[in-house]
mmCIF file of C-alpha atoms in Angstrom:
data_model
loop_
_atom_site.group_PDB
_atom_site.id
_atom_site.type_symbol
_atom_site.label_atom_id
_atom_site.label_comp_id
_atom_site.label_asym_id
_atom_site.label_seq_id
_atom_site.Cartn_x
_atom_site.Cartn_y
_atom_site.Cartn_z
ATOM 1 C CA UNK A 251 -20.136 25.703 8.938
ATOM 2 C CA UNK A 252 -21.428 22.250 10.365
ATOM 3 C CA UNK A 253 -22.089 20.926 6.591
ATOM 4 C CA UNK A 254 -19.170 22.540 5.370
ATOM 5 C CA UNK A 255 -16.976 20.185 8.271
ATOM 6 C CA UNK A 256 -19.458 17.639 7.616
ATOM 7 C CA UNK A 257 -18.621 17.770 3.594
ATOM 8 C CA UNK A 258 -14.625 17.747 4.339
ATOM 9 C CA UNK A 259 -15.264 14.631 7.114
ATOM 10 C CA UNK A 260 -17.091 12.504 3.956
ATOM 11 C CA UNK A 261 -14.386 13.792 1.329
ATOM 12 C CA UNK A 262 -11.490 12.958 3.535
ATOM 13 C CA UNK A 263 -13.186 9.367 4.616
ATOM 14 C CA UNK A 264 -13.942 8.924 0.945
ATOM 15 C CA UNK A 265 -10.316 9.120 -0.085
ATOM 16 C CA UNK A 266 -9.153 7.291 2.401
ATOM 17 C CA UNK A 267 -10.732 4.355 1.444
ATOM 18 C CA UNK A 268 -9.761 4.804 -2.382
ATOM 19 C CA UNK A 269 -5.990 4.865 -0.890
ATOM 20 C CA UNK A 270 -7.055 1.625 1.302
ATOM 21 C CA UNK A 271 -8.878 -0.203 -1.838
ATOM 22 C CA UNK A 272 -5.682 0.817 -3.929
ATOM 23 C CA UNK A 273 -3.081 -0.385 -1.913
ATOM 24 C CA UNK A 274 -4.753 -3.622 -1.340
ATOM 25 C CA UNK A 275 -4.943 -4.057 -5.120
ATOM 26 C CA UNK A 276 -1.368 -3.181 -5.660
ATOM 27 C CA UNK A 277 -0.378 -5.611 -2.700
ATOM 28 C CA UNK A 278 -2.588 -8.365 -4.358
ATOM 29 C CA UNK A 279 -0.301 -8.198 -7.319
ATOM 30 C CA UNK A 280 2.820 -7.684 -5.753
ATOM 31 C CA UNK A 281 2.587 -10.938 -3.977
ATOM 32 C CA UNK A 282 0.828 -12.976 -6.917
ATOM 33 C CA UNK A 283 4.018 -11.841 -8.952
ATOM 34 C CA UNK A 284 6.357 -12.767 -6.602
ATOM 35 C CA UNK A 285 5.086 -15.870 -4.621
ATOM 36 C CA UNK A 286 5.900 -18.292 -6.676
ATOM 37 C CA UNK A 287 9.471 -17.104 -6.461
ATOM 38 C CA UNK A 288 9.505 -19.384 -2.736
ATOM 39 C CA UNK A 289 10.020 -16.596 -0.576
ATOM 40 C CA UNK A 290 8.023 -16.950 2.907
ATOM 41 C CA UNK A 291 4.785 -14.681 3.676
ATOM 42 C CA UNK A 292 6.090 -13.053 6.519
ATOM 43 C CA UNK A 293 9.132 -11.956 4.522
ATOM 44 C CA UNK A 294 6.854 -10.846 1.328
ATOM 45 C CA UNK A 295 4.585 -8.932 3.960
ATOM 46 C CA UNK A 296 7.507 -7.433 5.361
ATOM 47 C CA UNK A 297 8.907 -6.134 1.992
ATOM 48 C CA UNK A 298 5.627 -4.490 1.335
ATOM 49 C CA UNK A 299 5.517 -2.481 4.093
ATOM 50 C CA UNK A 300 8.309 -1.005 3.461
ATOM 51 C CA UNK A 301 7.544 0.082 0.593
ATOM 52 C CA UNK A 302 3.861 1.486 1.694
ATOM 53 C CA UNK A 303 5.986 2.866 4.247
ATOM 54 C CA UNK A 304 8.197 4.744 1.806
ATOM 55 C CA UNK A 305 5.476 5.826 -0.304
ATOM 56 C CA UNK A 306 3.039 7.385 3.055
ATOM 57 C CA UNK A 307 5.418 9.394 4.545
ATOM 58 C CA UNK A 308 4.510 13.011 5.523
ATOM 59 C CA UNK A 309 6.069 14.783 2.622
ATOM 60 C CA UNK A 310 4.450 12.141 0.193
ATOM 61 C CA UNK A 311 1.520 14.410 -1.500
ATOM 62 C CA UNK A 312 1.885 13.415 -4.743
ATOM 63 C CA UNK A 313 4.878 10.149 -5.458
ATOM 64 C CA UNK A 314 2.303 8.013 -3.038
ATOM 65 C CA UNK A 315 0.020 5.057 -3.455
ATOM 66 C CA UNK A 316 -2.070 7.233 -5.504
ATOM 67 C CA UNK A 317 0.372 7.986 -8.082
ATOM 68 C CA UNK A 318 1.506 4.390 -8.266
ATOM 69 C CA UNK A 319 -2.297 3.103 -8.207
ATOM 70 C CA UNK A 320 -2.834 5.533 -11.206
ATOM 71 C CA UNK A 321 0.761 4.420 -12.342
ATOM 72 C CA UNK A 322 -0.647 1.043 -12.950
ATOM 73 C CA UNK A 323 -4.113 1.699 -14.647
ATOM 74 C CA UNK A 324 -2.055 2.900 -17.472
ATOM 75 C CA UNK A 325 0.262 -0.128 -17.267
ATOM 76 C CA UNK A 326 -2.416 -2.338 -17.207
ATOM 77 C CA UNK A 327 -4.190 -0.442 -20.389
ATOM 78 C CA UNK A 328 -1.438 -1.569 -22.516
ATOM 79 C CA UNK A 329 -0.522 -5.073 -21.067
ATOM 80 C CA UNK A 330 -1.355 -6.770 -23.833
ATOM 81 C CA UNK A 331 1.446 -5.388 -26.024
ATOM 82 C CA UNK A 332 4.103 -5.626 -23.232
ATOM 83 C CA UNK A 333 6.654 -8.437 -23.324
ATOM 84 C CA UNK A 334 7.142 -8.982 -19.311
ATOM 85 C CA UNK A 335 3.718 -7.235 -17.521
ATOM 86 C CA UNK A 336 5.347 -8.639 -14.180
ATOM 87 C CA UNK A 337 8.696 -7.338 -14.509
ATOM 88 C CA UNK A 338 7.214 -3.919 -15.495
ATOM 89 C CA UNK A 339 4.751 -3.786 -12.684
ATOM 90 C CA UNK A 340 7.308 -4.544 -9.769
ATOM 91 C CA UNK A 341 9.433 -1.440 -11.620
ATOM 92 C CA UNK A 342 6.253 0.659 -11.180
ATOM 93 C CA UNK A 343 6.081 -0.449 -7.773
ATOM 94 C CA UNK A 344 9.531 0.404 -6.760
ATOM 95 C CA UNK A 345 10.201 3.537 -9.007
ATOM 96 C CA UNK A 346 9.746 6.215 -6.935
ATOM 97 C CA UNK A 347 10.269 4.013 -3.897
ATOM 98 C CA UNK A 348 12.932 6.735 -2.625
ATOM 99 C CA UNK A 349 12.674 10.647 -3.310
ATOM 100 C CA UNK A 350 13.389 13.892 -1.902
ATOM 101 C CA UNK A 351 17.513 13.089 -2.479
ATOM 102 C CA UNK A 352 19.274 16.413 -2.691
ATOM 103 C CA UNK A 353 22.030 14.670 -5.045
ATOM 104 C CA UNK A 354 19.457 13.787 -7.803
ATOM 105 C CA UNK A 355 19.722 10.139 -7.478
ATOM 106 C CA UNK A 356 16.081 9.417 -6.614
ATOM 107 C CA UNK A 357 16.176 6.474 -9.647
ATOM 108 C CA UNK A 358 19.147 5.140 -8.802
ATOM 109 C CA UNK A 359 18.388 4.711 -4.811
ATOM 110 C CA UNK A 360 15.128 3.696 -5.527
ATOM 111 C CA UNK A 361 16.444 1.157 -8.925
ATOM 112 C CA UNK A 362 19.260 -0.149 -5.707
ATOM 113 C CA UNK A 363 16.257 -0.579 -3.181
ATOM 114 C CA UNK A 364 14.446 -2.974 -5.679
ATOM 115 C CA UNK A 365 17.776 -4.865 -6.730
ATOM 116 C CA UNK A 366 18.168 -5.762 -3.221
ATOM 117 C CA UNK A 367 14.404 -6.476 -2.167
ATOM 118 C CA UNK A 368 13.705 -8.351 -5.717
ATOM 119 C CA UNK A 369 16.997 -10.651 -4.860
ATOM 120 C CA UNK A 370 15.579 -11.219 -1.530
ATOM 121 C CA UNK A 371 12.406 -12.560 -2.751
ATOM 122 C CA UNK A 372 14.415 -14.996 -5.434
ATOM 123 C CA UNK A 373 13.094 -12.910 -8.561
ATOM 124 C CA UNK A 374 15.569 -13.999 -11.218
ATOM 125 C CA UNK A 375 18.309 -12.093 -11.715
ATOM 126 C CA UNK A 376 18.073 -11.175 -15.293
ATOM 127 C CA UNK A 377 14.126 -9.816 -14.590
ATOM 128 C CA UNK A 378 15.753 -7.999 -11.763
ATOM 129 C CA UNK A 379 18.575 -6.135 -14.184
ATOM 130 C CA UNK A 380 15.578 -5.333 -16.361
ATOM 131 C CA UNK A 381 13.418 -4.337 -13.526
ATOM 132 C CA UNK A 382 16.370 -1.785 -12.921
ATOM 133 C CA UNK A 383 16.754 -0.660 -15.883
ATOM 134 C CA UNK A 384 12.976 0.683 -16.317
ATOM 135 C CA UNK A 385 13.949 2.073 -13.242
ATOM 136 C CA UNK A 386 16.417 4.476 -14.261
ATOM 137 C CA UNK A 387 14.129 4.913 -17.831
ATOM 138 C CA UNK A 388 12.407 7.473 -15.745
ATOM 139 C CA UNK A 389 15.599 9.555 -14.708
ATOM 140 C CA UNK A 390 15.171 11.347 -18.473
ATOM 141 C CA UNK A 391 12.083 9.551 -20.252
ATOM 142 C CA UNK A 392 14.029 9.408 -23.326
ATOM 143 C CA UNK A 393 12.665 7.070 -26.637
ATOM 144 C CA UNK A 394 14.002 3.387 -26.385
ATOM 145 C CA UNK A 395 14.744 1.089 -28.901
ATOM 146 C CA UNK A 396 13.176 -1.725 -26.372
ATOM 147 C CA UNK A 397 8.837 -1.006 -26.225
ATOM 148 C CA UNK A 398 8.550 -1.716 -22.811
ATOM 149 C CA UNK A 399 10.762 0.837 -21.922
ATOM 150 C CA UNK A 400 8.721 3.375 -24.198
ATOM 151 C CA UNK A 401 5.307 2.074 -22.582
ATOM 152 C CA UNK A 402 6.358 2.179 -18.907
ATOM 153 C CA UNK A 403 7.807 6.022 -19.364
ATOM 154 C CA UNK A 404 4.580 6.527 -21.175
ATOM 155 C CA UNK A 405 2.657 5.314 -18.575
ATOM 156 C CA UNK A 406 4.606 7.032 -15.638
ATOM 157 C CA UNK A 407 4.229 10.462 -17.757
ATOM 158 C CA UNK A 408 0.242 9.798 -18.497
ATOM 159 C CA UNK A 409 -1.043 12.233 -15.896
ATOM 160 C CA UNK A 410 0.720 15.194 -18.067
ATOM 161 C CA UNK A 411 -2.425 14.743 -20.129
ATOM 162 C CA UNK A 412 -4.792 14.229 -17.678
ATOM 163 C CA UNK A 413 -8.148 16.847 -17.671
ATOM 164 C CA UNK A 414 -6.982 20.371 -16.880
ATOM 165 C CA UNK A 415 -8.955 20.027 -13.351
ATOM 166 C CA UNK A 416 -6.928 16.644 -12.770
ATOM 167 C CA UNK A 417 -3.848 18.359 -13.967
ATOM 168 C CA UNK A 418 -4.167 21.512 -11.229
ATOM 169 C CA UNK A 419 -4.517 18.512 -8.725
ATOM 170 C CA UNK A 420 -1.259 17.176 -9.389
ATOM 171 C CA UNK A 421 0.797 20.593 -10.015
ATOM 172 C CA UNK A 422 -0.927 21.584 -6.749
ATOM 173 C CA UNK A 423 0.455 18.095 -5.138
ATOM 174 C CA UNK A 424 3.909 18.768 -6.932
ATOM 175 C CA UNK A 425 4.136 21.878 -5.162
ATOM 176 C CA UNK A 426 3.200 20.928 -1.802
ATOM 177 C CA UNK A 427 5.987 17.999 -1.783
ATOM 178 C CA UNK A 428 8.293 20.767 -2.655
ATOM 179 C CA UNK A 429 7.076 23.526 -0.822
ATOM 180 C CA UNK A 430 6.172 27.476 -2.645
ATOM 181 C CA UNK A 431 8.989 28.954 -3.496
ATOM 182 C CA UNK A 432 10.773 31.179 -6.668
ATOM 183 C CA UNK A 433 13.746 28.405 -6.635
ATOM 184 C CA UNK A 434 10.840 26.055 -7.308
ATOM 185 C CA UNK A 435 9.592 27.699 -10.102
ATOM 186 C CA UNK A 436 12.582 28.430 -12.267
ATOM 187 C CA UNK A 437 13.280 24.906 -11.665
ATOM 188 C CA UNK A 438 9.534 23.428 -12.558
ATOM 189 C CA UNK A 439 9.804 25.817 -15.492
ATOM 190 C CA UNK A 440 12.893 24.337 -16.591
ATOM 191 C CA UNK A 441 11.899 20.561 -17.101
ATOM 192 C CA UNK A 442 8.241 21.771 -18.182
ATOM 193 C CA UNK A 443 9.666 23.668 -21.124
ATOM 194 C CA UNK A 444 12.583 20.511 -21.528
ATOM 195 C CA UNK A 445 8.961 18.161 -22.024
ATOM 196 C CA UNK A 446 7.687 20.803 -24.591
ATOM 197 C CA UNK A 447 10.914 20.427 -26.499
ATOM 198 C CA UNK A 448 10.756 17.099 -26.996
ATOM 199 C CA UNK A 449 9.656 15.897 -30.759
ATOM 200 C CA UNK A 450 7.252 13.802 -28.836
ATOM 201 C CA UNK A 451 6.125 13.580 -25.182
ATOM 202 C CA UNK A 452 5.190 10.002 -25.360
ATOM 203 C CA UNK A 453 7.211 7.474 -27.264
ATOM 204 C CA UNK A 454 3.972 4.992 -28.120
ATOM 205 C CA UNK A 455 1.190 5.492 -30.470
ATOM 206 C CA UNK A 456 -1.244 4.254 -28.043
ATOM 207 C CA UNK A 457 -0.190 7.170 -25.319
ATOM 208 C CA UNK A 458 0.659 9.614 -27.986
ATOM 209 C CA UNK A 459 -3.118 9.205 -29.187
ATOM 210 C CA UNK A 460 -4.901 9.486 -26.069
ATOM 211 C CA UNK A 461 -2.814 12.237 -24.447
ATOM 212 C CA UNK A 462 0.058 13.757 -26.138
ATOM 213 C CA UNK A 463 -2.386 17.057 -27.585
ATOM 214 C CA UNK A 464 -3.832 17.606 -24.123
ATOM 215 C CA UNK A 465 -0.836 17.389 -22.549
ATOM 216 C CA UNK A 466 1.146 19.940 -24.588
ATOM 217 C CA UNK A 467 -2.084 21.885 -23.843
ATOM 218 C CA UNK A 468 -1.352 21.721 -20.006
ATOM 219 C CA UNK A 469 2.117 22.146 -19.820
ATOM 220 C CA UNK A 470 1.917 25.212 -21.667
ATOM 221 C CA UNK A 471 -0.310 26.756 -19.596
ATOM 222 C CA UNK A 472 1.312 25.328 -16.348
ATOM 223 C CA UNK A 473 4.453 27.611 -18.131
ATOM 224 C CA UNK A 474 2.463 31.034 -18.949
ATOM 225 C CA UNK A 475 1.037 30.708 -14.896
ATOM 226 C CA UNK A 476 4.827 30.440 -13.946
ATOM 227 C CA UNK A 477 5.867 33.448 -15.827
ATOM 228 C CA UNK A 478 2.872 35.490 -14.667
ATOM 229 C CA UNK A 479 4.369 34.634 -11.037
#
């Protein structure tokens, strides 16, 4: 029992540093990106903590720092063939920035929270429209004409076809920001088997190579453990 607590105590300390070590790399970013915009570091300190703040509350088990620090690896994978990397990060940052609304609008609260933060910190106003409008690219993750769109919805989608081990993390993480329940499932079942519809899951080549197979893989079997419920 003692090394069992003793395991759990290391684990727990373990990822709390990861979440530490990923927020301060995210924050490093944020303010690089936006400092030279002139606004004060009190005010840019202030603006990030609200947003850690949104993304560590209680409920947060999956849409956290996490997500947003794995969020970015894939970002950052394809920033070469981006056209605005900064724009696109600060979208990432702020895309999920509110959740849990009961009217579906989670993109467009969270696409109004960055308009008025983004302003606030003198970001131009035409990288702040397109900041937006990734935003609300990941209210259906639809094909775009425009490839950043298609490589930030790629990159938001990515853990679909993560490892089947990493996979059950985040479908157990899902579920425990939405709590157990049949409602639940008919509705997870629903935009699982709208994903598998789709021609393709991810709009790029470059995502579409790594993870589009493994990903069909996972949803399908998330499906089959939903009907066996």
């Amino acid at each position: 029992m003692k090394h069992a607590f003793l395991f759990l105590l290391v684990m727990a300390t373990t990822l709390a540093n990861a979440v530490a070590d990923d927020g301060a790399r995210l924050k490093a970013t944020y303010l690089e990106i936006l400092k030279p915009y002139g606004a004060d570091e009190a005010l840019l300190d202030r603006c990030w903590e609200e947003v850690v703040e949104a993304y560590t509350g209680p409920r947060r088990h999956y849409h956290n720092l996490e997500h947003l620090a794995n969020f970015e690896r894939h970002l950052h994978s394809c920033k070469d063939s981006l056209e605005d990397f900064e724009t696109a990060f600060l979208a990432m940052i702020y895309h999920d920035v509110v959740y849990f609304t009961t009217d579906g609008t989670n993109e467009d609260q969270s696409a109004a929270f960055a308009d008025r933060h983004l302003a606030l910190l003198g970001y131009p106003a035409d990288k702040v429209a397109r900041c937006h409008a990734l935003i609300m690219a990941t209210k259906t993750h639809a094909g775009s004409t425009d490839s950043d769109t298609n490589y930030f919805v790629d990159a938001d989608m990515a853990i679909l076809g993560a490892d089947p081990a990493a996979y059950q993390r985040y479908v157990a993480n899902i579920r425990q920001e939405y709590g157990a329940s049949p409602q639940f499932d008919r509705g997870r079942q629903r935009v699982l088997q709208h994903f598998l519809d789709m021609d393709r899951l991810f709009k790029t080549d470059l995502f579409f190579d790594r993870f589009e197979k493994q990903a069909r893989e996972n949803i399908a079997a998330e499906i089959r453990s939903l009907q066996a419920n």
